[in-house]
PDB file of C-alpha atoms in Angstrom:
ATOM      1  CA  UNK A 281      17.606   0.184 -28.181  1.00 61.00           C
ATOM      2  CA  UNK A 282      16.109   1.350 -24.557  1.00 73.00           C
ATOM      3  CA  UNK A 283      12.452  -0.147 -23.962  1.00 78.00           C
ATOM      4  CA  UNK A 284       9.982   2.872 -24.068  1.00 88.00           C
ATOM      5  CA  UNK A 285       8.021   2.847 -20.965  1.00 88.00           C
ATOM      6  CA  UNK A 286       4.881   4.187 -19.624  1.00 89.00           C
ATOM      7  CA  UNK A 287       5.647   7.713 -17.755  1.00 88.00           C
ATOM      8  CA  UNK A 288       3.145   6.938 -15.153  1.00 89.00           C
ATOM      9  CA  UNK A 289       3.528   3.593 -14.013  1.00 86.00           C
ATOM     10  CA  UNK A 290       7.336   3.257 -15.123  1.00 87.00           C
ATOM     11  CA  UNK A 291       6.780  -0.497 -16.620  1.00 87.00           C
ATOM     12  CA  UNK A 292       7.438  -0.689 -20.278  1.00 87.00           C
ATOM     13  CA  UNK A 293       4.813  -0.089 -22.460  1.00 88.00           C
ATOM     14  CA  UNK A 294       4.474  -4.162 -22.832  1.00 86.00           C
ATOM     15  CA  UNK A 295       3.108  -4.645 -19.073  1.00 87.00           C
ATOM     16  CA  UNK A 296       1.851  -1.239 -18.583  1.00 90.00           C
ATOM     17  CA  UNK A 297      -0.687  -1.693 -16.302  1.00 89.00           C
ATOM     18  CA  UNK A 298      -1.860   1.397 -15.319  1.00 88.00           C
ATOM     19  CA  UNK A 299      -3.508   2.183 -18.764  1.00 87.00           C
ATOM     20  CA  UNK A 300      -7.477   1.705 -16.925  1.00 87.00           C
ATOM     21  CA  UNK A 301      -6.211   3.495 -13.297  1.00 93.00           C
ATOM     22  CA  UNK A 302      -8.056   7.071 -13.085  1.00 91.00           C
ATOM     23  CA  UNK A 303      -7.143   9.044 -10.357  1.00 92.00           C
ATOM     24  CA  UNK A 304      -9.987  10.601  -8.012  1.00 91.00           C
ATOM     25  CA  UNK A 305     -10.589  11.974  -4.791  1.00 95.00           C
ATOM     26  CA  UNK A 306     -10.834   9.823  -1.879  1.00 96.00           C
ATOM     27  CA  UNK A 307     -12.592  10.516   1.814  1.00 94.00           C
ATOM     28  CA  UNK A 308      -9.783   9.672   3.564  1.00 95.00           C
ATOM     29  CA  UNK A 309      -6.158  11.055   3.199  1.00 97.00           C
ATOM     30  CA  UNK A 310      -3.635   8.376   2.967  1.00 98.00           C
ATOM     31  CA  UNK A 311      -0.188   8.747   3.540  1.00 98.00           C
ATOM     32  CA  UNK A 312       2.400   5.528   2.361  1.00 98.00           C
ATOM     33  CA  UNK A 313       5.817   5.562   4.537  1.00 98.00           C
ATOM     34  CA  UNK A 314       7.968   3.368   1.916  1.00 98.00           C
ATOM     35  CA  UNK A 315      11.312   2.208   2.503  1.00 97.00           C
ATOM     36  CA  UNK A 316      13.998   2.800   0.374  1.00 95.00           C
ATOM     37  CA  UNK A 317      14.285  -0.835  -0.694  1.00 94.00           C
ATOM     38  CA  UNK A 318      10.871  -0.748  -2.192  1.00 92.00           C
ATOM     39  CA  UNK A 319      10.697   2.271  -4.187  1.00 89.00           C
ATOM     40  CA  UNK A 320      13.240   0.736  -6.489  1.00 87.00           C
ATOM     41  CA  UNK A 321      11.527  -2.490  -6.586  1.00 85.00           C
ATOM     42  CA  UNK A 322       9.800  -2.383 -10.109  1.00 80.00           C
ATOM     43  CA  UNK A 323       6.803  -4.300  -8.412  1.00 84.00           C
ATOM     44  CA  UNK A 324       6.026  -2.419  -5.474  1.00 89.00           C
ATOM     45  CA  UNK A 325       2.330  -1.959  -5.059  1.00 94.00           C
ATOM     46  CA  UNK A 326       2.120   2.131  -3.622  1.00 96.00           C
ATOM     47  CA  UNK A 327       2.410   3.262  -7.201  1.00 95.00           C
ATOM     48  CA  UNK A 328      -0.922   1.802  -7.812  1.00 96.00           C
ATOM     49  CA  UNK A 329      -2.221   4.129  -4.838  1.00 97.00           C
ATOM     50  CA  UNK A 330      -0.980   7.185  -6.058  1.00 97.00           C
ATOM     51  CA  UNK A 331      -2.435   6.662  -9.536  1.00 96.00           C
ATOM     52  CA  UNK A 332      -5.555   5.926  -8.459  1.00 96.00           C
ATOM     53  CA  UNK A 333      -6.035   8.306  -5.202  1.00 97.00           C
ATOM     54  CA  UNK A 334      -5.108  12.182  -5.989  1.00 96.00           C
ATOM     55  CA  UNK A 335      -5.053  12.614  -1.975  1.00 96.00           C
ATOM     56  CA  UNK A 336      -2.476   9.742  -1.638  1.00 98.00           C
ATOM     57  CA  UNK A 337       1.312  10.853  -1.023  1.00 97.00           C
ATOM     58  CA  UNK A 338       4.606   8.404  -0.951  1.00 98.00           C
ATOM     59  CA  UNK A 339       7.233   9.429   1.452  1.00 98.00           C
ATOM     60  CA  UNK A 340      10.751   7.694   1.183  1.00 97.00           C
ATOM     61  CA  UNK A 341      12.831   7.099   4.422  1.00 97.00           C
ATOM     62  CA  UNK A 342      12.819   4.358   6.813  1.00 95.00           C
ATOM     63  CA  UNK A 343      13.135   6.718   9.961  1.00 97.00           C
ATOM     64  CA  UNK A 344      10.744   9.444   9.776  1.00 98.00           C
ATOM     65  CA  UNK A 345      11.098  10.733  13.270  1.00 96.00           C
ATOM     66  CA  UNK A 346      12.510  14.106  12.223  1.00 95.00           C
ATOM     67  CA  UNK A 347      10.335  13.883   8.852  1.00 97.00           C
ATOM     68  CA  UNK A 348       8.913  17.763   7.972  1.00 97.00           C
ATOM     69  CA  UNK A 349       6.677  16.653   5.820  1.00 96.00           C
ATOM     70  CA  UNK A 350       5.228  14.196   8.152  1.00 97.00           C
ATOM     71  CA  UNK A 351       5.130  15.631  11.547  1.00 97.00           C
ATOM     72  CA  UNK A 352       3.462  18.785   9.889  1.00 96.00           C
ATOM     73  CA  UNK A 353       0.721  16.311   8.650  1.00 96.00           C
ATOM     74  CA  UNK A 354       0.575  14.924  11.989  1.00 96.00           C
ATOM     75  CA  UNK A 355      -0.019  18.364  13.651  1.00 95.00           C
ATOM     76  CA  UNK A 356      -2.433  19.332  11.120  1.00 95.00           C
ATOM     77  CA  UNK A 357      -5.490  20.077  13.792  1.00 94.00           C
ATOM     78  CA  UNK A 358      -8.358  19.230  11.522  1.00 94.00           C
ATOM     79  CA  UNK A 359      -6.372  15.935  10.753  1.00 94.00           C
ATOM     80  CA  UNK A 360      -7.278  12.679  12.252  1.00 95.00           C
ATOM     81  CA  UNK A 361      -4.129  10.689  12.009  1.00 96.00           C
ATOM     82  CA  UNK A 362      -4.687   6.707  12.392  1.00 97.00           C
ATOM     83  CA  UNK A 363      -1.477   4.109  11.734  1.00 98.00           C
ATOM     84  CA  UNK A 364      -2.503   1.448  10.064  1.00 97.00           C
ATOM     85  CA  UNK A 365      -0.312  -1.008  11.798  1.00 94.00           C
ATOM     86  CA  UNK A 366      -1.090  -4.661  14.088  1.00 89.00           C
ATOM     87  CA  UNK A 367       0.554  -3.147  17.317  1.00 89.00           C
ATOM     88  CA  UNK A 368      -0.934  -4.239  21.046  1.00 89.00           C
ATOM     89  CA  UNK A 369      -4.066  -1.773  20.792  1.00 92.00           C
ATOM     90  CA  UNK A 370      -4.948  -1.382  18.132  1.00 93.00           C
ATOM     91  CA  UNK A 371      -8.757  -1.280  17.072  1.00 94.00           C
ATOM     92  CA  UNK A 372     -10.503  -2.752  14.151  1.00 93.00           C
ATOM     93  CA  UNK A 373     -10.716  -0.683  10.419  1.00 94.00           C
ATOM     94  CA  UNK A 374     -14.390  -1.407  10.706  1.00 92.00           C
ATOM     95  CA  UNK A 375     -14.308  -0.101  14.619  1.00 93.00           C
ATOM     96  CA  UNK A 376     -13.053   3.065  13.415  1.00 93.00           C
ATOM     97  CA  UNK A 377     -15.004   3.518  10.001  1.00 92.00           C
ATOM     98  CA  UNK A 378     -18.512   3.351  11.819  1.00 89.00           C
ATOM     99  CA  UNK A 379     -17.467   5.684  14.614  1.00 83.00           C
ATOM    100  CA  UNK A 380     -16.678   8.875  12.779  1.00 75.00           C
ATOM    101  CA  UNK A 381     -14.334  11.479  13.105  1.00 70.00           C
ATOM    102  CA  UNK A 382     -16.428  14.195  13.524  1.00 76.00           C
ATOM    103  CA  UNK A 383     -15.291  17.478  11.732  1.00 83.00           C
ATOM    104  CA  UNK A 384     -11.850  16.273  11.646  1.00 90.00           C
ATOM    105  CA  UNK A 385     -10.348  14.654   7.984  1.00 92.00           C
ATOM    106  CA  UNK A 386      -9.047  10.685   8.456  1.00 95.00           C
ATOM    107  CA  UNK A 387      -5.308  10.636   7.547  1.00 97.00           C
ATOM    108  CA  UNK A 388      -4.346   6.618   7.014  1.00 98.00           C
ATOM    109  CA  UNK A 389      -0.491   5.993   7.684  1.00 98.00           C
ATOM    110  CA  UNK A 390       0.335   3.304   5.832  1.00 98.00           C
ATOM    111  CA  UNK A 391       4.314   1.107   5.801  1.00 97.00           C
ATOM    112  CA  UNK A 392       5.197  -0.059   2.589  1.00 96.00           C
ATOM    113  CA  UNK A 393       7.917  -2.606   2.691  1.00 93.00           C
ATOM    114  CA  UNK A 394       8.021  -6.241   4.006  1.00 89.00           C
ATOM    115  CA  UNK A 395       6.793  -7.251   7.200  1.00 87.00           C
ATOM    116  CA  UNK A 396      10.701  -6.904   8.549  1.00 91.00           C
ATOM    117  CA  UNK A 397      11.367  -3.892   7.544  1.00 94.00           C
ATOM    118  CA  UNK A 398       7.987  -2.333   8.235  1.00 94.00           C
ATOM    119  CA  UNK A 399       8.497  -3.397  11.841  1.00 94.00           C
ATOM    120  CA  UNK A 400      12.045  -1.272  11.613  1.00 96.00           C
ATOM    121  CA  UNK A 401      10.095   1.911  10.057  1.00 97.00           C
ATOM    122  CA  UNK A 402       8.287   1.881  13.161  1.00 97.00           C
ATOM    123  CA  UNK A 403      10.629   1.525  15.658  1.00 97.00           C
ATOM    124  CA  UNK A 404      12.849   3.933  14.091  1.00 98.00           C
ATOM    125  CA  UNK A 405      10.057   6.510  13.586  1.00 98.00           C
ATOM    126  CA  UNK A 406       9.105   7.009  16.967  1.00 97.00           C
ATOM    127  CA  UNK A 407       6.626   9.788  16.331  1.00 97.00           C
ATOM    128  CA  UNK A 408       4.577   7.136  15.433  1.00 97.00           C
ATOM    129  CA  UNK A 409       4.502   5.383  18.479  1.00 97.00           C
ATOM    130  CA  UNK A 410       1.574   7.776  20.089  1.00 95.00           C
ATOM    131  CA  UNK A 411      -0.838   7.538  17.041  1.00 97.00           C
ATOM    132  CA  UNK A 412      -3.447   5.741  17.286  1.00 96.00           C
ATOM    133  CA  UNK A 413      -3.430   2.153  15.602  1.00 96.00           C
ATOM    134  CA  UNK A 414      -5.920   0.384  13.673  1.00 96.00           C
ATOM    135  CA  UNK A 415      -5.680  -3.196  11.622  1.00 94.00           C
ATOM    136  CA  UNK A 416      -7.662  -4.851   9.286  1.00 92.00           C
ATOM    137  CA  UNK A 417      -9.784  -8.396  10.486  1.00 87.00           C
ATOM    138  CA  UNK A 418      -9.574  -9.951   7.357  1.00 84.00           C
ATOM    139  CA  UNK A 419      -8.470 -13.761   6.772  1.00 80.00           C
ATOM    140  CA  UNK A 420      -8.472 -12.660   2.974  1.00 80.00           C
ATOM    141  CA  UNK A 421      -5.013 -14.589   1.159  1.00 74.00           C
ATOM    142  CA  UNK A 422      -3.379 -11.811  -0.554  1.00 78.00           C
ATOM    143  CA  UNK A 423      -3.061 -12.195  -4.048  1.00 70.00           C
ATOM    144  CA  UNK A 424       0.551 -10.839  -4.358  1.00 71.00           C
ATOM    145  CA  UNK A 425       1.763 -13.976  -5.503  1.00 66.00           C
ATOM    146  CA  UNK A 426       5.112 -13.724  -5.980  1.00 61.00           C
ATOM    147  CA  UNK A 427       5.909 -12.654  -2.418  1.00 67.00           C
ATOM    148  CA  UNK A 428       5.558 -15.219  -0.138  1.00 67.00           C
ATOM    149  CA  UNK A 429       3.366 -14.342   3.315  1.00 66.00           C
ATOM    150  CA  UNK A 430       3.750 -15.284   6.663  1.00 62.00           C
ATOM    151  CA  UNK A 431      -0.967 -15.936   6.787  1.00 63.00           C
ATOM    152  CA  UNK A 432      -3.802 -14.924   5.820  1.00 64.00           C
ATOM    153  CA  UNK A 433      -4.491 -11.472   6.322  1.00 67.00           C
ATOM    154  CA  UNK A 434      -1.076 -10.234   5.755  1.00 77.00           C
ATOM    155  CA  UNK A 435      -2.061  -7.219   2.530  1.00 91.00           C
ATOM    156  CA  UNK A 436      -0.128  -5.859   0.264  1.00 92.00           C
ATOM    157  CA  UNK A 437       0.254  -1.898   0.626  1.00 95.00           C
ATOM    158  CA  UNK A 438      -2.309  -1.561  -2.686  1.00 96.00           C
ATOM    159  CA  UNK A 439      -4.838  -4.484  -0.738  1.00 95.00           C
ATOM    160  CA  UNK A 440      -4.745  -2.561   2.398  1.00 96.00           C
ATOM    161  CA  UNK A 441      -5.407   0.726   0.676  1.00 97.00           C
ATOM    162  CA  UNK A 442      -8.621  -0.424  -0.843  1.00 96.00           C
ATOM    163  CA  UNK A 443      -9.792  -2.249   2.026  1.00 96.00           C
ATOM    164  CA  UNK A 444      -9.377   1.526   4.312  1.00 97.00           C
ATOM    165  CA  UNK A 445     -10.960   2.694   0.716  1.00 97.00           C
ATOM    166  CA  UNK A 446     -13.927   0.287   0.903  1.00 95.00           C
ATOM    167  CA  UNK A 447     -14.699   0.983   4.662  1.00 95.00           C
ATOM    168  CA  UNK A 448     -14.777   4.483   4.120  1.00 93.00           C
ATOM    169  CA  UNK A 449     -17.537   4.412   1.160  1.00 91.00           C
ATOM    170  CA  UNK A 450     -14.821   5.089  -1.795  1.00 92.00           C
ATOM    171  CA  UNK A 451     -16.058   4.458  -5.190  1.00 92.00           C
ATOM    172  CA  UNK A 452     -16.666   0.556  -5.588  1.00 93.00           C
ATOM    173  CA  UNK A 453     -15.782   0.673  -9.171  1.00 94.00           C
ATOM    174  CA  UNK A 454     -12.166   2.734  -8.927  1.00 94.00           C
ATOM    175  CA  UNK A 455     -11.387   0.392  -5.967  1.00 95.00           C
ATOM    176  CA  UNK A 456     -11.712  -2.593  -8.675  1.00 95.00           C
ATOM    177  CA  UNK A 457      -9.612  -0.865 -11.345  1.00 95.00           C
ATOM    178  CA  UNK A 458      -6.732  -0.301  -8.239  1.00 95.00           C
ATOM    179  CA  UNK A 459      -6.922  -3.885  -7.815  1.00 95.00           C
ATOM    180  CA  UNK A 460      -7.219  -5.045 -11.630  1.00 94.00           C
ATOM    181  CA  UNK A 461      -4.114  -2.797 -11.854  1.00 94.00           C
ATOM    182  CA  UNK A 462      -2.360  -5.159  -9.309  1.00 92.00           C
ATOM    183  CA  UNK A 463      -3.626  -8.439 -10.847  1.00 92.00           C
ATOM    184  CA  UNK A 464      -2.286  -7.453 -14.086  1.00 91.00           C
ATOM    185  CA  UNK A 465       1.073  -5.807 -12.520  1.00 90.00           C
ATOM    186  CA  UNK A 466       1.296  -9.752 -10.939  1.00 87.00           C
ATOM    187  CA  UNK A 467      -0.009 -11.988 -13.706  1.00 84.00           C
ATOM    188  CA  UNK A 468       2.805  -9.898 -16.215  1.00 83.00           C
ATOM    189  CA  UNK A 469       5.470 -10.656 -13.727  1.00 80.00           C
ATOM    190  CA  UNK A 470       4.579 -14.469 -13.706  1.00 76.00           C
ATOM    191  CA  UNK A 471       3.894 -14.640 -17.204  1.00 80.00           C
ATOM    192  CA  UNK A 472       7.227 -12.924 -18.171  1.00 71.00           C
ATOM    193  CA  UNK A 473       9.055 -15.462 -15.375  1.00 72.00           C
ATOM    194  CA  UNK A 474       7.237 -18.294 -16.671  1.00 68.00           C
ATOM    195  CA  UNK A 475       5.188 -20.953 -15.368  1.00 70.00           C
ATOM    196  CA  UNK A 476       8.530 -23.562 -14.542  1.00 72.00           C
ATOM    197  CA  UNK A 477      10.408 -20.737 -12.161  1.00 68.00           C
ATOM    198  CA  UNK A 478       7.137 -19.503 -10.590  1.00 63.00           C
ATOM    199  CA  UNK A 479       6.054 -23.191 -10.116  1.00 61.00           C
ATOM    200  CA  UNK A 480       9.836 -23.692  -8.526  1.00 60.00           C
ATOM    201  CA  UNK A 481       9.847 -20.456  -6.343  1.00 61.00           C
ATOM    202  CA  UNK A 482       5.792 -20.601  -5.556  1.00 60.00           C
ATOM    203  CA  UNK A 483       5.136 -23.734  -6.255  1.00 60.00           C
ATOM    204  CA  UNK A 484       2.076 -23.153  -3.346  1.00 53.00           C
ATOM    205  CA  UNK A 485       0.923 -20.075  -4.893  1.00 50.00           C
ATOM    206  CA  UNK A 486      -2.008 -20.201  -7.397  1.00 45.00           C
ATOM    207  CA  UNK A 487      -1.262 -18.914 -11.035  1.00 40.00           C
ATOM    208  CA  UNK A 488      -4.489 -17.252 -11.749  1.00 42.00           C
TER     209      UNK A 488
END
């Protein structure tokens, strides 16, 4: 008998996690560039975005270049777009959050994949290569712990999300529900591996 799962976040019903996640409008537009790879990975973190932000789109591809959908965002004129990327030049979240963009509405460009392949999407994609780029300063560990990271201050796409959220005045209390969202997401995954095979495979990684 197939497992009945939950039609928004596609887990079944037993690790739903999305059951607290209300979606609401957020001052920033932000736009997650996911590669293939991760959409089908059952754990990948953007779904949590798009639950929780209604102005928050997924696009699939790992060379968006030619992208419609994209480049017509990008050439939006009352669209600010900034890549949220740690390229030579780029300025700090905070940097940008206190300086404004006048009548112009932020668009956040965010990668979703691993660090690898995130550094492909961007060479690929070279319409992104004259945006602007901004990074978070953060020496927060991420909690995604069943991905191993290369420091501190290396985010998850759903981490990253909520700290561009955060700087930009979001509501505090949806930004906690995103991230309960992902703690539960996590703590199923481990809990459902058990505490042996995450020890083996994370053995450096907290468990809660």
């Amino acid at each position: 008998m197939p497992r009945i799962c939950c039609p928004r976040c596609r887990r079944p019903e037993s690790v739903c996690y999305c059951h607290d996640l209300i979606a609401h409008q957020a001052p920033v537009d932000l736009l997650i560039l996911q590669h293939p790879d991760e959409s089908r990975h059952a754990l990948n973190t953007a779904t949590i975005v798009t639950l929780a932000v209604d102005n928050a789109e997924i696009l699939v591809g790992d060379d968006f270049s030619s992208d419609s959908r994209l480049l017509k965002k990008l050439n939006d004129p009352d669209c600010q777009p900034w890549l949220l990327f740690p390229k030579g030049g780029a300025v700090s979240l905070a940097t940008v959050a206190n300086a404004g963009q006048g009548d112009k509405k932020p668009l956040f460009i965010l990668l979703d994949a691993t660090w690898r392949k995130a550094r492909k999407i961007y060479y690929l994609s070279t319409c992104l290569h004259t945006l602007p780029a901004v990074q978070i300063t953060t020496d927060k560990l991420s909690a995604y712990r069943i991905r191993k990271v290369p420091a501190p201050g290396y985010l998850s796409t759903v981490e990253a999300a909520v700290e561009v959220l955060n700087a930009f005045d979001h509501d505090r209390a949806a930004c906690e529900r995103m991230l309960t969202a992902f703690d539960r997401l996590i703590g199923n995954q481990i809990t459902a591996m058990g505490e042996s095979l995450y020890a083996k495979n994370y053995g450096n990684e907290p468990i809660g």
